[in-house]
PDB file of C-alpha atoms and ligand atoms in Angstrom:
ATOM      1  CA  MET V 108     107.516  78.757  99.016  1.00 57.00           C
ATOM      2  CA  GLU V 109     108.642  82.161  97.861  1.00 72.00           C
ATOM      3  CA  GLN V 110     109.702  84.754 100.393  1.00 90.00           C
ATOM      4  CA  CYS V 111     106.638  86.365 101.968  1.00 96.00           C
ATOM      5  CA  PRO V 112     107.051  89.578 103.955  1.00 95.00           C
ATOM      6  CA  PHE V 113     103.781  89.011 105.820  1.00 97.00           C
ATOM      7  CA  CYS V 114     104.832  85.490 106.875  1.00 97.00           C
ATOM      8  CA  ASP V 115     108.089  87.071 108.106  1.00 96.00           C
ATOM      9  CA  ILE V 116     105.989  89.497 110.181  1.00 96.00           C
ATOM     10  CA  VAL V 117     103.992  86.588 111.627  1.00 97.00           C
ATOM     11  CA  LYS V 118     107.272  84.800 112.487  1.00 96.00           C
ATOM     12  CA  GLY V 119     108.614  87.944 114.152  1.00 94.00           C
ATOM     13  CA  VAL V 120     111.370  88.451 111.576  1.00 92.00           C
ATOM     14  CA  GLY V 121     112.228  92.123 111.136  1.00 85.00           C
ATOM     15  CA  PRO V 122     110.595  95.250 112.509  1.00 92.00           C
ATOM     16  CA  VAL V 123     106.834  95.701 112.485  1.00 96.00           C
ATOM     17  CA  SER V 124     104.531  98.224 114.095  1.00 97.00           C
ATOM     18  CA  THR V 125     101.907  95.893 115.517  1.00 97.00           C
ATOM     19  CA  VAL V 126      98.458  97.187 116.409  1.00 97.00           C
ATOM     20  CA  TYR V 127      96.842  93.890 117.363  1.00 97.00           C
ATOM     21  CA  GLU V 128      97.613  90.184 117.389  1.00 97.00           C
ATOM     22  CA  ASP V 129      95.743  87.052 118.418  1.00 97.00           C
ATOM     23  CA  ASP V 130      96.198  83.359 117.633  1.00 98.00           C
ATOM     24  CA  ASN V 131      94.884  83.635 114.083  1.00 98.00           C
ATOM     25  CA  THR V 132      95.061  87.266 112.924  1.00 98.00           C
ATOM     26  CA  MET V 133      97.389  90.221 113.045  1.00 98.00           C
ATOM     27  CA  CYS V 134      97.022  93.937 112.385  1.00 98.00           C
ATOM     28  CA  PHE V 135      99.953  96.259 111.691  1.00 98.00           C
ATOM     29  CA  ILE V 136     100.805  99.618 110.126  1.00 97.00           C
ATOM     30  CA  PRO V 137     102.039  99.422 106.507  1.00 95.00           C
ATOM     31  CA  LEU V 138     105.425 100.957 105.704  1.00 94.00           C
ATOM     32  CA  GLN V 139     103.709 103.682 103.669  1.00 93.00           C
ATOM     33  CA  PRO V 140     100.256 104.333 105.139  1.00 93.00           C
ATOM     34  CA  ILE V 141      97.954 106.330 102.888  1.00 90.00           C
ATOM     35  CA  TYR V 142      96.974 108.304 106.009  1.00 93.00           C
ATOM     36  CA  PRO V 143      97.982 107.994 109.648  1.00 94.00           C
ATOM     37  CA  GLY V 144      95.944 105.142 111.074  1.00 94.00           C
ATOM     38  CA  ALA V 145      95.823 103.053 107.907  1.00 96.00           C
ATOM     39  CA  CYS V 146      96.329  99.387 108.797  1.00 97.00           C
ATOM     40  CA  ILE V 147      96.682  95.955 107.272  1.00 98.00           C
ATOM     41  CA  VAL V 148      94.845  92.975 108.780  1.00 98.00           C
ATOM     42  CA  ILE V 149      96.016  89.470 107.859  1.00 98.00           C
ATOM     43  CA  PRO V 150      95.190  85.874 108.643  1.00 98.00           C
ATOM     44  CA  LYS V 151      98.390  84.321 110.053  1.00 98.00           C
ATOM     45  CA  PRO V 152      98.553  81.306 107.700  1.00 98.00           C
ATOM     46  CA  HIS V 153      99.988  81.992 104.251  1.00 98.00           C
ATOM     47  CA  ILE V 154      97.057  82.023 101.828  1.00 98.00           C
ATOM     48  CA  ASP V 155      97.346  84.005  98.609  1.00 97.00           C
ATOM     49  CA  HIS V 156      93.751  84.612  97.546  1.00 97.00           C
ATOM     50  CA  PHE V 157      91.442  86.086 100.173  1.00 97.00           C
ATOM     51  CA  THR V 158      88.629  83.992  98.712  1.00 97.00           C
ATOM     52  CA  ASP V 159      90.625  80.861  99.684  1.00 98.00           C
ATOM     53  CA  VAL V 160      90.717  81.865 103.362  1.00 98.00           C
ATOM     54  CA  PRO V 161      88.476  79.401 105.269  1.00 98.00           C
ATOM     55  CA  ASP V 162      85.166  80.946 106.315  1.00 98.00           C
ATOM     56  CA  ASP V 163      85.851  80.932 110.043  1.00 98.00           C
ATOM     57  CA  LEU V 164      89.259  82.521 109.583  1.00 98.00           C
ATOM     58  CA  ALA V 165      87.862  85.127 107.163  1.00 98.00           C
ATOM     59  CA  ALA V 166      85.283  85.989 109.816  1.00 98.00           C
ATOM     60  CA  GLN V 167      88.059  86.408 112.393  1.00 98.00           C
ATOM     61  CA  VAL V 168      89.943  88.736 110.018  1.00 98.00           C
ATOM     62  CA  MET V 169      86.766  90.791 109.659  1.00 98.00           C
ATOM     63  CA  VAL V 170      86.218  90.955 113.422  1.00 98.00           C
ATOM     64  CA  THR V 171      89.782  92.205 113.910  1.00 98.00           C
ATOM     65  CA  ALA V 172      89.189  94.769 111.131  1.00 98.00           C
ATOM     66  CA  GLN V 173      85.932  95.867 112.759  1.00 98.00           C
ATOM     67  CA  ARG V 174      87.531  96.387 116.161  1.00 98.00           C
ATOM     68  CA  VAL V 175      90.563  98.241 114.848  1.00 98.00           C
ATOM     69  CA  GLY V 176      88.326 100.193 112.454  1.00 98.00           C
ATOM     70  CA  ARG V 177      86.309 101.470 115.425  1.00 98.00           C
ATOM     71  CA  LYS V 178      89.536 102.546 117.085  1.00 98.00           C
ATOM     72  CA  ILE V 179      90.638 104.346 113.896  1.00 98.00           C
ATOM     73  CA  ARG V 180      87.350 106.289 113.951  1.00 97.00           C
ATOM     74  CA  GLU V 181      87.823 107.166 117.610  1.00 97.00           C
ATOM     75  CA  VAL V 182      91.465 108.248 117.343  1.00 97.00           C
ATOM     76  CA  TYR V 183      91.749 109.780 113.845  1.00 97.00           C
ATOM     77  CA  GLN V 184      88.109 110.723 113.224  1.00 97.00           C
ATOM     78  CA  PRO V 185      87.969 110.124 109.467  1.00 97.00           C
ATOM     79  CA  LEU V 186      84.580 110.491 107.775  1.00 97.00           C
ATOM     80  CA  LYS V 187      84.550 106.754 107.038  1.00 97.00           C
ATOM     81  CA  VAL V 188      86.804 103.733 107.466  1.00 97.00           C
ATOM     82  CA  GLY V 189      87.030 101.742 104.256  1.00 96.00           C
ATOM     83  CA  MET V 190      87.991  98.096 103.932  1.00 96.00           C
ATOM     84  CA  VAL V 191      89.740  97.024 100.763  1.00 95.00           C
ATOM     85  CA  VAL V 192      90.786  93.558  99.652  1.00 96.00           C
ATOM     86  CA  HIS V 193      92.452  93.902  96.264  1.00 90.00           C
ATOM     87  CA  GLY V 194      94.859  90.995  96.395  1.00 88.00           C
ATOM     88  CA  PHE V 195      97.805  92.734  94.737  1.00 87.00           C
ATOM     89  CA  GLY V 196     101.112  93.731  96.239  1.00 88.00           C
ATOM     90  CA  VAL V 197     101.997  91.068  98.787  1.00 94.00           C
ATOM     91  CA  HIS V 198     100.569  87.650  97.834  1.00 96.00           C
ATOM     92  CA  HIS V 199      99.377  86.883 101.362  1.00 97.00           C
ATOM     93  CA  ALA V 200      95.677  87.600 101.878  1.00 98.00           C
ATOM     94  CA  HIS V 201      95.236  90.978 103.547  1.00 98.00           C
ATOM     95  CA  LEU V 202      92.543  93.506 104.249  1.00 98.00           C
ATOM     96  CA  ASN V 203      93.426  97.203 104.105  1.00 96.00           C
ATOM     97  CA  LEU V 204      91.768  99.502 106.611  1.00 97.00           C
ATOM     98  CA  VAL V 205      91.607 102.933 104.996  1.00 95.00           C
ATOM     99  CA  PRO V 206      90.762 106.099 106.934  1.00 96.00           C
ATOM    100  CA  GLN V 207      88.722 108.127 104.446  1.00 95.00           C
ATOM    101  CA  TYR V 208      88.317 111.892 104.386  1.00 95.00           C
ATOM    102  CA  ASP V 209      87.072 112.031 100.800  1.00 91.00           C
ATOM    103  CA  PRO V 210      85.043 109.577  98.657  1.00 88.00           C
ATOM    104  CA  LEU V 211      88.055 109.012  96.384  1.00 87.00           C
ATOM    105  CA  ASP V 212      90.305 107.878  99.230  1.00 86.00           C
ATOM    106  CA  ILE V 213      88.970 104.351  98.775  1.00 84.00           C
ATOM    107  CA  THR V 214      90.362 104.385  95.231  1.00 80.00           C
ATOM    108  CA  TYR V 215      93.849 105.096  96.547  1.00 74.00           C
ATOM    109  CA  LYS V 216      93.948 108.260  94.460  1.00 81.00           C
ATOM    110  CA  HIS V 217      97.134 109.121  96.344  1.00 82.00           C
ATOM    111  CA  LEU V 218      98.967 106.392  94.437  1.00 83.00           C
ATOM    112  CA  ALA V 219      98.572 108.189  91.088  1.00 87.00           C
ATOM    113  CA  TYR V 220     101.418 110.235  89.667  1.00 90.00           C
ATOM    114  CA  ILE V 221     102.661 111.314  86.283  1.00 91.00           C
ATOM    115  CA  GLU V 222     106.003 110.053  84.986  1.00 91.00           C
ATOM    116  CA  ASN V 223     107.293 110.405  81.438  1.00 92.00           C
ATOM    117  CA  GLY V 224     103.966 111.943  80.461  1.00 94.00           C
ATOM    118  CA  GLU V 225     101.949 108.912  81.572  1.00 93.00           C
ATOM    119  CA  ILE V 226      99.781 108.274  84.608  1.00 91.00           C
ATOM    120  CA  GLN V 227     101.421 105.724  86.885  1.00 90.00           C
ATOM    121  CA  PHE V 228     100.202 104.083  90.086  1.00 86.00           C
ATOM    122  CA  GLY V 229     102.495 103.075  92.905  1.00 85.00           C
ATOM    123  CA  LEU V 230     103.747 103.832  96.374  1.00 83.00           C
ATOM    124  CA  LYS V 231     106.139 106.549  95.161  1.00 87.00           C
ATOM    125  CA  PRO V 232     103.904 109.522  96.088  1.00 87.00           C
ATOM    126  CA  LEU V 233     103.243 108.274  99.622  1.00 88.00           C
ATOM    127  CA  PRO V 234     105.271 109.503 102.566  1.00 89.00           C
ATOM    128  CA  THR V 235     107.613 107.035 104.254  1.00 94.00           C
ATOM    129  CA  PRO V 236     107.309 107.575 108.002  1.00 95.00           C
ATOM    130  CA  THR V 237     110.156 106.568 110.314  1.00 96.00           C
ATOM    131  CA  ARG V 238     109.815 103.387 112.374  1.00 97.00           C
ATOM    132  CA  ASP V 239     109.232 105.579 115.449  1.00 97.00           C
ATOM    133  CA  GLU V 240     106.344 107.313 113.657  1.00 96.00           C
ATOM    134  CA  LEU V 241     104.880 103.956 112.562  1.00 96.00           C
ATOM    135  CA  ASP V 242     105.200 102.645 116.121  1.00 96.00           C
ATOM    136  CA  ALA V 243     103.406 105.743 117.447  1.00 96.00           C
ATOM    137  CA  MET V 244     100.528 105.118 115.007  1.00 96.00           C
ATOM    138  CA  ALA V 245     100.374 101.484 116.111  1.00 96.00           C
ATOM    139  CA  ARG V 246     100.349 102.469 119.795  1.00 96.00           C
ATOM    140  CA  SER V 247      97.519 104.936 119.173  1.00 96.00           C
ATOM    141  CA  LEU V 248      95.330 102.112 117.820  1.00 96.00           C
ATOM    142  CA  ARG V 249      96.023  99.335 120.318  1.00 95.00           C
ATOM    143  CA  LEU V 250      92.754  97.902 121.526  1.00 88.00           C
ATOM    144  CA  ASP V 251      93.828  97.272 125.075  1.00 74.00           C
ATOM    145  CA  ASP V 252      94.841 100.873 125.834  1.00 55.00           C
TER     146      ASP V 252
HETATM  147 ZN1   ZN Y 242     102.671  84.790 103.676  1.00 96.07          ZN
END
């Protein structure tokens, strides 16, 4: 199997700013959150397509997303918390929790930039917080605090 950064996170390889973990799911802060409080929720087993995640496990991912999403609302007070499953980027099923302050936040408008006269999309425009800043975001969203 090809190298999977999310499987590495599940195995505890390398740094991660963990918000929540149980036997089957995990929630952590991405390296470049669109806004403070943005999170990624994954099933622990490596499954590429979200639609291939078994029903009971998909439901557990959604419950984790619901609980952390409520905490995002409480702590960061966005207008809405969006949930996006697009399937690109890392090929390990994941659900993005997106604090939204504007209707276009769900479209990841922040990823658009112009280079060589053409509109591009990527992580380049996003800030890259330090690990300490990511850890602070994760701590602020822990469910047991
Ligand atoms: Zn994986």
